[in-house]
mmCIF file of C-alpha atoms and ligand atoms in Angstrom:
data_model
loop_
_atom_site.group_PDB
_atom_site.id
_atom_site.type_symbol
_atom_site.label_atom_id
_atom_site.label_comp_id
_atom_site.label_asym_id
_atom_site.label_seq_id
_atom_site.Cartn_x
_atom_site.Cartn_y
_atom_site.Cartn_z
ATOM 1 C CA MET A 1 -213.476 57.127 -28.863
ATOM 2 C CA HIS A 2 -213.801 53.390 -28.558
ATOM 3 C CA ILE A 3 -217.283 51.864 -28.718
ATOM 4 C CA THR A 4 -217.918 48.540 -27.069
ATOM 5 C CA LEU A 5 -221.220 46.759 -26.565
ATOM 6 C CA SER A 6 -219.578 43.944 -24.690
ATOM 7 C CA GLY A 7 -222.091 41.907 -22.688
ATOM 8 C CA LYS A 8 -225.147 43.676 -24.158
ATOM 9 C CA ARG A 9 -228.075 41.518 -25.288
ATOM 10 C CA ALA A 10 -229.562 42.638 -28.606
ATOM 11 C CA LEU A 11 -232.437 41.625 -30.862
ATOM 12 C CA VAL A 12 -232.567 42.647 -34.519
ATOM 13 C CA THR A 13 -235.892 42.000 -36.251
ATOM 14 C CA GLY A 14 -235.583 41.154 -39.918
ATOM 15 C CA GLY A 15 -231.991 40.387 -38.995
ATOM 16 C CA ASN A 16 -231.329 37.799 -41.670
ATOM 17 C CA SER A 17 -231.329 40.112 -44.687
ATOM 18 C CA GLY A 18 -230.561 43.575 -46.006
ATOM 19 C CA ILE A 19 -230.002 46.360 -43.491
ATOM 20 C CA GLY A 20 -230.919 44.042 -40.594
ATOM 21 C CA ALA A 21 -228.140 41.611 -41.476
ATOM 22 C CA GLY A 22 -225.621 44.461 -41.595
ATOM 23 C CA ILE A 23 -226.775 45.577 -38.152
ATOM 24 C CA VAL A 24 -226.434 42.051 -36.742
ATOM 25 C CA SER A 25 -222.805 41.877 -37.910
ATOM 26 C CA ALA A 26 -221.934 45.344 -36.640
ATOM 27 C CA LEU A 27 -223.481 44.766 -33.200
ATOM 28 C CA ALA A 28 -221.699 41.428 -32.896
ATOM 29 C CA ASP A 29 -218.396 43.018 -33.992
ATOM 30 C CA ALA A 30 -218.863 45.556 -31.191
ATOM 31 C CA GLY A 31 -219.225 42.705 -28.687
ATOM 32 C CA ALA A 32 -223.000 42.368 -28.279
ATOM 33 C CA ARG A 33 -224.852 39.056 -28.126
ATOM 34 C CA VAL A 34 -227.341 39.154 -30.975
ATOM 35 C CA ALA A 35 -230.658 37.415 -31.579
ATOM 36 C CA VAL A 36 -231.338 37.273 -35.323
ATOM 37 C CA ASN A 37 -235.075 37.369 -35.988
ATOM 38 C CA TYR A 38 -236.415 36.150 -39.321
ATOM 39 C CA VAL A 39 -239.651 34.984 -40.963
ATOM 40 C CA THR A 40 -238.406 33.245 -44.102
ATOM 41 C CA HIS A 41 -234.957 32.013 -45.162
ATOM 42 C CA PRO A 42 -233.802 30.306 -41.937
ATOM 43 C CA GLU A 43 -230.571 29.332 -43.710
ATOM 44 C CA ALA A 44 -229.602 33.012 -44.014
ATOM 45 C CA ALA A 45 -230.199 33.512 -40.284
ATOM 46 C CA GLN A 46 -228.216 30.366 -39.435
ATOM 47 C CA GLU A 47 -225.346 31.453 -41.655
ATOM 48 C CA LEU A 48 -225.139 34.801 -39.850
ATOM 49 C CA VAL A 49 -225.216 33.035 -36.474
ATOM 50 C CA ARG A 50 -222.394 30.749 -37.626
ATOM 51 C CA ARG A 51 -220.329 33.727 -38.750
ATOM 52 C CA VAL A 52 -220.809 35.526 -35.417
ATOM 53 C CA GLN A 53 -219.855 32.365 -33.529
ATOM 54 C CA ALA A 54 -216.803 31.870 -35.744
ATOM 55 C CA GLY A 55 -215.687 35.350 -34.607
ATOM 56 C CA LYS A 56 -216.081 34.147 -30.989
ATOM 57 C CA GLY A 57 -219.346 36.060 -30.546
ATOM 58 C CA GLU A 58 -222.728 34.853 -29.311
ATOM 59 C CA ALA A 59 -225.811 34.743 -31.508
ATOM 60 C CA LEU A 60 -229.024 32.818 -31.942
ATOM 61 C CA ALA A 61 -231.674 32.708 -34.653
ATOM 62 C CA ILE A 62 -235.357 33.090 -33.775
ATOM 63 C CA GLN A 63 -238.243 32.714 -36.191
ATOM 64 C CA ALA A 64 -241.199 35.010 -35.540
ATOM 65 C CA ASP A 65 -243.515 37.089 -37.693
ATOM 66 C CA VAL A 66 -243.446 40.491 -35.996
ATOM 67 C CA SER A 67 -246.980 41.214 -37.208
ATOM 68 C CA ASP A 68 -248.199 38.395 -34.915
ATOM 69 C CA PRO A 69 -248.141 39.647 -31.292
ATOM 70 C CA ALA A 70 -248.223 36.095 -29.864
ATOM 71 C CA ALA A 71 -245.154 35.168 -31.920
ATOM 72 C CA VAL A 72 -243.433 38.344 -30.713
ATOM 73 C CA ALA A 73 -244.172 37.471 -27.066
ATOM 74 C CA GLY A 74 -242.751 33.982 -27.662
ATOM 75 C CA MET A 75 -239.593 35.438 -29.217
ATOM 76 C CA PHE A 76 -238.913 37.614 -26.162
ATOM 77 C CA GLN A 77 -239.483 34.614 -23.870
ATOM 78 C CA GLN A 78 -236.847 32.721 -25.867
ATOM 79 C CA ILE A 79 -234.399 35.585 -25.351
ATOM 80 C CA ASP A 80 -235.233 35.644 -21.619
ATOM 81 C CA ARG A 81 -234.466 31.934 -21.394
ATOM 82 C CA ALA A 82 -231.193 32.281 -23.303
ATOM 83 C CA TRP A 83 -229.814 35.510 -21.860
ATOM 84 C CA GLY A 84 -232.115 36.589 -19.022
ATOM 85 C CA GLY A 85 -233.339 39.787 -20.732
ATOM 86 C CA ILE A 86 -232.566 42.386 -23.370
ATOM 87 C CA ASP A 87 -230.629 45.659 -23.577
ATOM 88 C CA ILE A 88 -230.949 46.630 -27.259
ATOM 89 C CA LEU A 89 -233.835 46.250 -29.710
ATOM 90 C CA VAL A 90 -233.462 47.177 -33.371
ATOM 91 C CA ASN A 91 -236.733 47.079 -35.295
ATOM 92 C CA SER A 92 -235.531 46.462 -38.835
ATOM 93 C CA ALA A 93 -238.212 44.102 -40.193
ATOM 94 C CA GLY A 94 -240.059 45.845 -42.988
ATOM 95 C CA ILE A 95 -241.824 45.429 -46.311
ATOM 96 C CA ASP A 96 -242.795 47.982 -48.936
ATOM 97 C CA GLY A 97 -245.833 46.220 -50.411
ATOM 98 C CA PRO A 98 -247.067 46.260 -54.007
ATOM 99 C CA ARG A 99 -246.873 49.574 -55.873
ATOM 100 C CA ALA A 100 -250.345 50.979 -56.534
ATOM 101 C CA PRO A 101 -252.042 54.364 -56.463
ATOM 102 C CA ALA A 102 -254.574 54.643 -53.644
ATOM 103 C CA TRP A 103 -257.520 54.163 -55.959
ATOM 104 C CA GLU A 104 -256.201 50.791 -57.059
ATOM 105 C CA ALA A 105 -254.585 49.605 -53.822
ATOM 106 C CA ASP A 106 -255.554 46.283 -52.311
ATOM 107 C CA LEU A 107 -256.657 46.878 -48.715
ATOM 108 C CA ALA A 108 -255.316 43.552 -47.438
ATOM 109 C CA ALA A 109 -251.865 44.361 -48.855
ATOM 110 C CA TRP A 110 -252.065 47.890 -47.405
ATOM 111 C CA ARG A 111 -252.936 46.500 -43.974
ATOM 112 C CA LYS A 112 -250.067 43.983 -44.115
ATOM 113 C CA VAL A 113 -247.489 46.751 -44.616
ATOM 114 C CA ILE A 114 -248.823 48.610 -41.569
ATOM 115 C CA GLU A 115 -248.964 45.397 -39.546
ATOM 116 C CA VAL A 116 -245.335 44.481 -40.246
ATOM 117 C CA ASN A 117 -243.715 47.928 -40.259
ATOM 118 C CA LEU A 118 -245.691 49.742 -37.564
ATOM 119 C CA LEU A 119 -247.677 47.323 -35.399
ATOM 120 C CA GLY A 120 -244.779 44.852 -35.546
ATOM 121 C CA ALA A 121 -242.307 47.485 -34.371
ATOM 122 C CA PHE A 122 -244.706 48.524 -31.615
ATOM 123 C CA ALA A 123 -245.301 44.940 -30.433
ATOM 124 C CA CYS A 124 -241.540 44.374 -30.201
ATOM 125 C CA ALA A 125 -240.986 47.739 -28.495
ATOM 126 C CA GLN A 126 -243.729 46.938 -25.982
ATOM 127 C CA GLN A 127 -242.105 43.629 -25.054
ATOM 128 C CA ALA A 128 -238.676 45.259 -24.885
ATOM 129 C CA LEU A 129 -239.909 48.136 -22.700
ATOM 130 C CA ARG A 130 -241.562 45.699 -20.285
ATOM 131 C CA ARG A 131 -238.036 44.447 -19.646
ATOM 132 C CA MET A 132 -236.019 47.667 -20.055
ATOM 133 C CA VAL A 133 -238.146 49.940 -17.844
ATOM 134 C CA PRO A 134 -237.839 47.752 -14.712
ATOM 135 C CA GLN A 135 -234.072 47.363 -15.223
ATOM 136 C CA ALA A 136 -233.804 51.126 -15.876
ATOM 137 C CA HIS A 137 -231.690 50.890 -19.008
ATOM 138 C CA GLY A 138 -231.969 49.926 -22.649
ATOM 139 C CA VAL A 139 -232.126 51.385 -26.147
ATOM 140 C CA ILE A 140 -234.591 50.871 -28.980
ATOM 141 C CA VAL A 141 -233.777 51.901 -32.558
ATOM 142 C CA ASN A 142 -236.485 51.800 -35.206
ATOM 143 C CA ILE A 143 -235.352 51.566 -38.813
ATOM 144 C CA SER A 144 -237.504 54.101 -40.610
ATOM 145 C CA SER A 145 -236.853 55.555 -44.079
ATOM 146 C CA VAL A 146 -236.392 58.832 -45.913
ATOM 147 C CA HIS A 147 -240.036 58.133 -46.763
ATOM 148 C CA GLU A 148 -240.826 59.153 -43.211
ATOM 149 C CA GLU A 149 -240.537 62.616 -44.833
ATOM 150 C CA ILE A 150 -240.534 62.206 -48.616
ATOM 151 C CA ALA A 151 -243.816 61.237 -50.269
ATOM 152 C CA TRP A 152 -243.572 58.227 -52.609
ATOM 153 C CA SER A 153 -246.304 57.646 -55.172
ATOM 154 C CA GLY A 154 -247.681 54.127 -55.108
ATOM 155 C CA TYR A 155 -246.444 53.410 -51.592
ATOM 156 C CA SER A 156 -248.967 55.126 -49.319
ATOM 157 C CA ALA A 157 -248.939 52.285 -46.766
ATOM 158 C CA TYR A 158 -245.127 52.291 -46.633
ATOM 159 C CA THR A 159 -244.820 56.072 -46.262
ATOM 160 C CA ALA A 160 -247.615 56.153 -43.665
ATOM 161 C CA SER A 161 -245.951 53.338 -41.706
ATOM 162 C CA LYS A 162 -242.596 55.132 -41.705
ATOM 163 C CA ALA A 163 -244.081 58.509 -40.731
ATOM 164 C CA GLY A 164 -245.936 56.625 -37.999
ATOM 165 C CA LEU A 165 -242.674 55.093 -36.803
ATOM 166 C CA GLY A 166 -241.203 58.582 -36.450
ATOM 167 C CA MET A 167 -243.984 59.759 -34.137
ATOM 168 C CA MET A 168 -244.112 56.435 -32.303
ATOM 169 C CA THR A 169 -240.396 56.892 -31.631
ATOM 170 C CA LYS A 170 -240.961 60.335 -30.137
ATOM 171 C CA THR A 171 -243.840 59.189 -27.951
ATOM 172 C CA LEU A 172 -242.175 56.031 -26.649
ATOM 173 C CA ALA A 173 -239.024 58.063 -26.001
ATOM 174 C CA GLN A 174 -241.038 60.517 -23.911
ATOM 175 C CA GLU A 175 -242.608 57.664 -21.936
ATOM 176 C CA ALA A 176 -239.361 55.789 -21.397
ATOM 177 C CA ALA A 177 -236.881 58.617 -20.740
ATOM 178 C CA PRO A 178 -237.665 58.958 -17.016
ATOM 179 C CA HIS A 179 -236.866 55.243 -16.734
ATOM 180 C CA GLY A 180 -233.413 55.534 -18.292
ATOM 181 C CA VAL A 181 -234.453 54.017 -21.624
ATOM 182 C CA ARG A 182 -233.764 55.716 -24.983
ATOM 183 C CA VAL A 183 -235.785 55.354 -28.191
ATOM 184 C CA LEU A 184 -234.506 56.566 -31.571
ATOM 185 C CA SER A 185 -235.062 56.057 -35.282
ATOM 186 C CA VAL A 186 -232.637 55.845 -38.157
ATOM 187 C CA ALA A 187 -233.974 56.814 -41.571
ATOM 188 C CA PRO A 188 -231.947 55.220 -44.367
ATOM 189 C CA GLY A 189 -231.988 56.515 -47.922
ATOM 190 C CA ALA A 190 -231.485 54.140 -50.843
ATOM 191 C CA ILE A 191 -229.451 51.273 -49.432
ATOM 192 C CA LYS A 192 -228.452 48.433 -51.756
ATOM 193 C CA THR A 193 -230.523 45.515 -50.420
ATOM 194 C CA PRO A 194 -232.998 42.956 -51.775
ATOM 195 C CA ILE A 195 -235.950 45.341 -51.159
ATOM 196 C CA ASN A 196 -234.867 47.636 -54.023
ATOM 197 C CA GLN A 197 -232.956 45.154 -56.184
ATOM 198 C CA ALA A 198 -235.281 45.697 -59.146
ATOM 199 C CA VAL A 199 -234.263 49.371 -59.120
ATOM 200 C CA TRP A 200 -230.461 49.100 -58.729
ATOM 201 C CA SER A 201 -230.120 46.163 -61.121
ATOM 202 C CA ASP A 202 -231.670 48.131 -63.989
ATOM 203 C CA PRO A 203 -229.266 50.757 -65.430
ATOM 204 C CA ALA A 204 -231.965 53.330 -66.290
ATOM 205 C CA SER A 205 -233.677 53.198 -62.907
ATOM 206 C CA LEU A 206 -230.313 53.149 -61.123
ATOM 207 C CA HIS A 207 -229.353 56.331 -62.998
ATOM 208 C CA ASP A 208 -232.654 57.947 -61.995
ATOM 209 C CA LEU A 209 -232.124 56.927 -58.361
ATOM 210 C CA LEU A 210 -228.542 58.258 -58.258
ATOM 211 C CA GLU A 211 -229.821 61.658 -59.441
ATOM 212 C CA LYS A 212 -231.756 61.786 -56.187
ATOM 213 C CA ILE A 213 -228.645 61.219 -54.032
ATOM 214 C CA PRO A 214 -226.226 64.177 -53.661
ATOM 215 C CA LEU A 215 -223.394 61.889 -52.500
ATOM 216 C CA ASN A 216 -223.960 59.999 -55.760
ATOM 217 C CA ARG A 217 -223.849 56.432 -54.539
ATOM 218 C CA LEU A 218 -226.228 53.891 -53.089
ATOM 219 C CA GLY A 219 -225.716 53.220 -49.411
ATOM 220 C CA GLU A 220 -224.484 49.897 -48.077
ATOM 221 C CA PRO A 221 -226.089 48.162 -45.083
ATOM 222 C CA ASP A 222 -222.931 48.965 -43.129
ATOM 223 C CA ASP A 223 -223.529 52.714 -43.618
ATOM 224 C CA ILE A 224 -226.665 52.250 -41.506
ATOM 225 C CA ALA A 225 -225.227 49.639 -39.169
ATOM 226 C CA ARG A 226 -222.344 51.880 -38.065
ATOM 227 C CA MET A 227 -224.812 54.611 -37.081
ATOM 228 C CA VAL A 228 -226.955 52.109 -35.177
ATOM 229 C CA VAL A 229 -223.900 50.966 -33.208
ATOM 230 C CA VAL A 230 -223.183 54.555 -32.212
ATOM 231 C CA LEU A 231 -226.800 55.266 -31.250
ATOM 232 C CA VAL A 232 -227.209 52.187 -29.047
ATOM 233 C CA SER A 233 -223.874 52.863 -27.330
ATOM 234 C CA ASP A 234 -223.121 55.277 -24.501
ATOM 235 C CA ALA A 235 -221.572 57.597 -27.096
ATOM 236 C CA ALA A 236 -225.198 58.637 -27.769
ATOM 237 C CA SER A 237 -226.340 58.599 -24.131
ATOM 238 C CA TYR A 238 -227.792 62.136 -24.450
ATOM 239 C CA MET A 239 -229.883 61.342 -27.553
ATOM 240 C CA THR A 240 -233.489 60.177 -27.564
ATOM 241 C CA GLY A 241 -236.773 60.776 -29.378
ATOM 242 C CA ARG A 242 -235.316 61.677 -32.773
ATOM 243 C CA THR A 243 -234.896 60.274 -36.243
ATOM 244 C CA VAL A 244 -231.356 60.373 -37.606
ATOM 245 C CA PHE A 245 -231.269 60.519 -41.427
ATOM 246 C CA VAL A 246 -228.486 58.487 -43.053
ATOM 247 C CA ASP A 247 -229.317 59.057 -46.695
ATOM 248 C CA GLY A 248 -226.406 60.460 -48.711
ATOM 249 C CA GLY A 249 -228.269 63.776 -48.742
ATOM 250 C CA MET A 250 -231.484 62.468 -50.284
ATOM 251 C CA THR A 251 -233.576 64.673 -47.983
ATOM 252 C CA ASP A 252 -231.460 67.708 -48.949
ATOM 253 C CA TYR A 253 -233.665 68.270 -52.033
ATOM 254 C CA PRO A 254 -230.964 67.736 -54.715
ATOM 255 C CA ASP A 255 -233.315 69.103 -57.407
ATOM 256 C CA PHE A 256 -232.716 72.498 -55.830
ATOM 257 C CA ALA A 257 -229.027 72.362 -56.777
ATOM 258 C CA HIS A 258 -230.303 74.271 -59.847
ATOM 259 C CA GLY A 259 -233.074 76.774 -60.341
ATOM 260 C CA GLY A 260 -235.696 77.451 -57.746
HETATM 261 C C1 LIG B 301 -237.020 51.891 -49.807
HETATM 262 C C2 LIG B 301 -236.132 51.664 -51.010
HETATM 263 C C3 LIG B 301 -235.869 52.989 -51.704
HETATM 264 C C4 LIG B 301 -235.395 54.038 -50.727
HETATM 265 C C5 LIG B 301 -235.250 55.398 -51.371
HETATM 266 C C6 LIG B 301 -236.413 52.929 -48.931
HETATM 267 O O1 LIG B 301 -237.177 53.151 -47.804
HETATM 268 O O2 LIG B 301 -237.165 50.667 -49.104
HETATM 269 O O3 LIG B 301 -236.773 50.768 -51.890
HETATM 270 O O4 LIG B 301 -234.885 52.798 -52.693
HETATM 271 O O5 LIG B 301 -236.302 54.140 -49.654
HETATM 272 O O6 LIG B 301 -236.371 55.763 -52.105
#
């Protein structure tokens, strides 16, 4: 089976780092034109654009904070002007917020996580659907987390945002399906990116993390990106409304390999 996204117009939020950057490269390798959204580090976005162009692909960098609906609307207008619309949206922008038990959590920080991870994904999906529904095709993939299912002490905003993304995915998929548009989520496990650098760069916490992963390695952004390419392609044309876990078995309860 050969997958090509030739001619497709894609937007990846948070596309200049971590999992998002891996997705940008994989979509471009498959032939898509890719808009690389970022908030900070424009040089990282520009570097990715340069690399795509060097491979004879098309890419552009767009700054927008997804938690600001006006900025999101402006970003989609830029894509309209450049490419006349959009076929693929990948909501990858996300933050985990400061670690704190609920009784110590700062409400402003809690709200920010929800605004970026959940409201931001919705605002982008809304703009995308306003274009995809009339053209009767398109795919949205939300990057969720194993913490859509697994509780994580100290990160109640993050886990709530990811669980919310899962149900938002199902609902938007139900709304959009009659219009030929698919909506899915991918839930990564522990992928080696800047968001968890403090964990994988410390030998003791890395050891602890690996114990939670049956396949016994951290994931790479490309492990997620390859799945996203499949899901946005016609190879997955019969899939919608679900979260696909790509987690090395993290949600397979490795502690139950013994005892019980
Ligand atoms: C988090 C990472 C964490 C992983 C597994 C992800 O959603 O962003 O920091 O390592 O889940 O717990």
